[in-house]
Coordinates of N, CA and C in Angstrom, one line a residue:
M1 N -1.5 -6.4 1.5 CA -1.1 -6.1 0.5 C -0.1 -4.7 1.2
I2 N 1.1 -4.7 0.4 CA 2.4 -4.0 0.9 C 2.5 -2.7 -0.3
S3 N 2.6 -1.5 0.3 CA 3.3 -0.5 -0.9 C 4.1 0.5 -0.1
T4 N 4.8 1.0 -0.7 CA 5.8 1.7 0.0 C 5.5 3.3 -1.1
V5 N 5.4 4.4 -0.3 CA 5.0 5.6 -0.8 C 5.9 7.0 -0.4
P6 N 5.9 7.9 -0.8 CA 6.8 9.1 -0.3 C 5.9 9.5 0.8
E7 N 7.0 9.9 2.0 CA 6.1 10.5 3.0 C 5.0 11.4 2.9
S8 N 5.3 12.3 1.9 CA 4.2 13.3 1.7 C 3.0 13.1 1.1
H9 N 3.0 11.6 0.8 CA 1.6 11.0 -0.2 C 1.1 10.2 0.7
A10 N 1.5 9.6 2.0 CA 1.1 8.3 2.6 C -0.5 9.1 3.3
H11 N -0.7 9.7 3.9 CA -2.0 9.7 4.5 C -2.8 10.2 3.4
K12 N -2.6 10.7 2.6 CA -3.6 11.1 1.5 C -3.9 9.9 1.0
I13 N -3.1 9.1 0.6 CA -3.5 7.9 -0.1 C -4.1 6.8 0.5
A14 N -3.9 6.6 2.0 CA -4.5 6.1 3.0 C -5.8 6.5 3.1
K15 N -6.2 7.5 3.2 CA -7.5 8.1 3.4 C -8.5 7.6 2.1
K16 N -7.7 8.0 1.3 CA -8.6 7.9 -0.1 C -9.0 6.3 -0.5
L17 N -7.8 5.4 -0.1 CA -8.4 3.9 -0.1 C -9.6 3.5 0.8
L18 N -9.6 4.1 1.8 CA -10.3 3.8 3.1 C -11.8 4.5 2.8
H19 N -11.7 5.7 2.0 CA -13.1 6.4 1.8 C -13.7 5.6 0.5
A20 N -13.0 5.1 -0.2 CA -13.6 4.1 -1.4 C -13.8 3.1 -1.0
K21 N -13.9 2.8 0.4 CA -14.4 1.2 0.9 C -13.5 0.1 0.4
L22 N -12.4 0.2 -0.2 CA -11.7 -0.9 -0.5 C -10.7 -1.5 0.5
A23 N -10.5 -1.0 1.6 CA -9.6 -1.3 2.5 C -10.3 -1.1 3.9
S24 N -10.0 -2.0 4.8 CA -10.6 -1.8 6.1 C -9.6 -1.6 7.1
C25 N -8.4 -1.6 6.9 CA -7.6 -0.7 7.8 C -6.1 -0.6 7.1
I26 N -5.4 0.5 7.4 CA -4.4 0.7 6.7 C -3.3 0.8 7.7
N27 N -2.3 0.2 8.1 CA -1.3 0.8 9.0 C 0.2 1.5 8.2
L28 N 0.4 2.7 8.5 CA 1.4 3.5 8.2 C 2.7 3.6 9.1
I29 N 4.0 2.9 8.3 CA 5.0 2.4 9.1 C 6.0 3.5 8.5
P30 N 6.4 4.4 9.4 CA 7.3 5.5 9.1 C 8.8 4.8 9.3
G31 N 9.7 5.8 8.7 CA 11.2 5.6 9.0 C 11.6 4.7 7.9
I32 N 11.1 4.4 6.5 CA 11.7 3.6 5.6 C 12.6 4.3 5.0
I33 N 13.9 4.0 4.7 CA 14.7 4.6 4.0 C 15.1 3.4 2.8
S34 N 14.8 3.7 1.7 CA 14.9 3.1 0.6 C 16.0 3.4 -0.5
Y35 N 17.0 2.5 -0.9 CA 17.9 2.8 -1.9 C 17.7 1.9 -3.2
Y36 N 17.9 2.4 -4.4 CA 17.6 1.8 -5.5 C 17.8 2.5 -6.7
F37 N 18.2 1.8 -7.5 CA 18.5 2.3 -9.0 C 17.4 2.5 -9.8
W38 N 17.3 3.9 -10.2 CA 16.2 4.3 -11.2 C 16.7 5.0 -12.5
K39 N 16.5 4.3 -13.6 CA 17.1 4.9 -14.9 C 18.6 5.1 -14.8
N40 N 19.0 4.0 -14.1 CA 20.6 3.7 -14.3 C 21.2 4.9 -13.2
K41 N 20.7 5.2 -12.2 CA 21.2 6.1 -11.3 C 20.9 5.9 -9.8
L42 N 21.8 5.5 -8.9 CA 21.2 5.2 -7.7 C 20.7 6.5 -6.7
E43 N 19.5 5.9 -6.5 CA 18.5 7.0 -5.8 C 18.4 6.4 -4.3
H44 N 18.0 7.3 -3.4 CA 17.4 6.9 -2.2 C 16.2 7.8 -2.0
A45 N 15.2 7.5 -1.0 CA 14.0 8.1 -0.6 C 13.7 7.9 0.7
N46 N 13.1 8.8 1.3 CA 12.4 8.7 2.8 C 10.9 8.3 2.6
E47 N 10.7 7.1 2.8 CA 9.3 6.7 2.5 C 8.7 6.0 3.8
I48 N 7.1 5.8 3.5 CA 6.4 5.3 4.6 C 6.0 3.8 3.9
Q49 N 6.0 3.0 4.5 CA 5.4 1.6 4.3 C 3.8 1.4 4.7
M50 N 3.0 1.0 3.4 CA 1.5 0.8 3.9 C 1.4 -0.5 3.9
L51 N 1.0 -0.9 5.0 CA 0.2 -2.4 5.1 C -1.3 -2.3 5.1
I52 N -1.7 -2.9 3.7 CA -3.2 -2.1 3.6 C -3.9 -3.8 3.4
K53 N -5.1 -3.8 4.3 CA -5.7 -4.9 4.8 C -7.0 -4.8 4.1
C54 N -7.3 -5.6 3.1 CA -8.6 -5.6 2.2 C -9.2 -7.1 2.3
K55 N -10.4 -7.0 1.6 CA -11.0 -8.3 1.3 C -10.4 -8.8 -0.1
R56 N -10.2 -10.2 -0.3 CA -9.8 -10.5 -1.9 C -10.7 -9.9 -2.7
I57 N -11.9 -10.0 -2.5 CA -12.8 -9.4 -3.7 C -12.6 -7.9 -4.0
N58 N -11.9 -7.3 -3.1 CA -11.8 -5.8 -3.5 C -10.3 -5.6 -3.9
Q59 N -9.3 -6.5 -4.0 CA -8.1 -6.5 -4.4 C -7.8 -5.8 -5.7
K60 N -8.4 -6.4 -6.8 CA -8.3 -5.8 -8.1 C -8.5 -4.4 -8.4
T61 N -9.8 -3.8 -7.5 CA -10.2 -2.6 -7.8 C -9.2 -1.9 -7.0
L62 N -8.7 -2.3 -5.8 CA -7.6 -1.2 -4.8 C -6.6 -1.2 -5.6
I63 N -6.3 -2.3 -6.3 CA -4.8 -2.2 -7.2 C -4.7 -1.4 -8.3
K64 N -5.9 -1.3 -8.9 CA -6.3 -0.1 -10.0 C -6.3 1.2 -9.5
L65 N -7.0 1.6 -8.3 CA -7.1 2.8 -7.8 C -5.5 3.2 -7.4
L66 N -5.1 2.3 -6.6 CA -3.7 2.3 -6.4 C -2.9 3.2 -7.1
K67 N -2.6 2.4 -8.3 CA -1.8 2.8 -9.6 C -2.2 4.1 -9.9
E68 N -3.4 4.6 -10.0 CA -3.7 5.7 -10.3 C -3.2 7.0 -9.6
I69 N -3.6 6.7 -8.0 CA -3.0 7.9 -7.4 C -1.8 7.9 -6.8
H70 N -1.2 6.8 -6.9 CA 0.2 6.8 -6.4 C 1.1 7.4 -7.1
P71 N 2.3 8.4 -6.7 CA 3.3 9.1 -7.5 C 4.2 8.8 -8.2
Y72 N 4.4 7.3 -8.2 CA 5.6 6.4 -8.8 C 5.0 6.1 -10.0
E73 N 6.0 6.0 -11.0 CA 5.7 5.6 -12.3 C 5.6 3.9 -12.1
I74 N 6.4 3.5 -11.3 CA 6.3 2.0 -11.0 C 6.0 1.6 -9.4
P75 N 4.9 1.8 -8.8 CA 5.0 1.8 -7.5 C 5.0 0.2 -7.2
E76 N 5.6 0.0 -5.8 CA 5.5 -1.3 -5.3 C 4.6 -1.9 -5.0
I77 N 3.7 -3.0 -5.1 CA 2.2 -3.4 -4.9 C 2.5 -4.8 -4.8
L78 N 2.6 -5.1 -3.4 CA 2.9 -6.8 -3.2 C 1.5 -7.1 -2.4
V79 N 1.0 -8.4 -2.8 CA -0.1 -8.9 -2.2 C 0.4 -10.2 -1.5
I80 N 0.3 -10.2 -0.3 CA 0.7 -11.1 0.7 C -0.2 -12.2 1.0
P81 N -0.3 -13.6 0.9 CA -1.1 -14.7 0.8 C -1.2 -14.8 2.3
I82 N -2.3 -15.2 2.9 CA -2.6 -15.3 4.3 C -2.8 -16.7 4.5
S83 N -1.9 -17.3 5.7 CA -2.2 -18.6 5.7 C -3.0 -19.0 7.3
Y84 N -3.4 -18.1 7.8 CA -4.3 -17.8 9.0 C -4.7 -16.6 9.3
I85 N -6.0 -16.5 9.4 CA -6.7 -15.3 10.2 C -7.8 -15.8 11.0
D86 N -7.6 -15.0 12.3 CA -8.6 -15.5 13.4 C -10.0 -14.9 12.8
D87 N -11.1 -15.8 12.7 CA -12.3 -15.5 12.6 C -12.9 -14.2 13.0
A88 N -12.8 -13.9 14.2 CA -13.3 -12.7 14.6 C -12.6 -11.3 13.9
Y89 N -11.4 -11.4 13.7 CA -10.9 -10.5 12.9 C -11.3 -10.5 11.3
L90 N -11.4 -11.8 10.8 CA -12.0 -12.0 9.3 C -13.4 -11.1 9.4
S91 N -14.2 -11.4 10.3 CA -15.7 -10.7 10.2 C -15.6 -9.4 10.3
W92 N -14.7 -8.9 11.2 CA -14.5 -7.2 11.2 C -13.8 -7.0 10.0
L93 N -13.0 -7.4 9.2 CA -12.4 -7.1 8.0 C -13.5 -7.0 6.9
S94 N -14.5 -7.9 7.2 CA -15.1 -8.1 6.2 C -16.4 -6.9 6.0
I95 N -16.5 -6.2 7.0 CA -17.5 -5.2 7.4 C -17.4 -4.3 6.1

């Protein structure tokens, strides 16, 4: 799952998702500069991209919590289908 968040919120959100036991690992990728239109105005923001690894069974609950704690009115939440995952990594992910 991918979501971008303001730099000021990334660590707090990542820790909350992990403490809720909904994600196994979250990578925070800094240096994202996003340009977008919001309410007919060109905006830009310094963001961190979150790569959230979770079990499929936790996705709906994780998405619900992410929407609750995300500071954006309409957060980016993208679920990426997996075409391959190593058995050992999948076993760890399922812990």
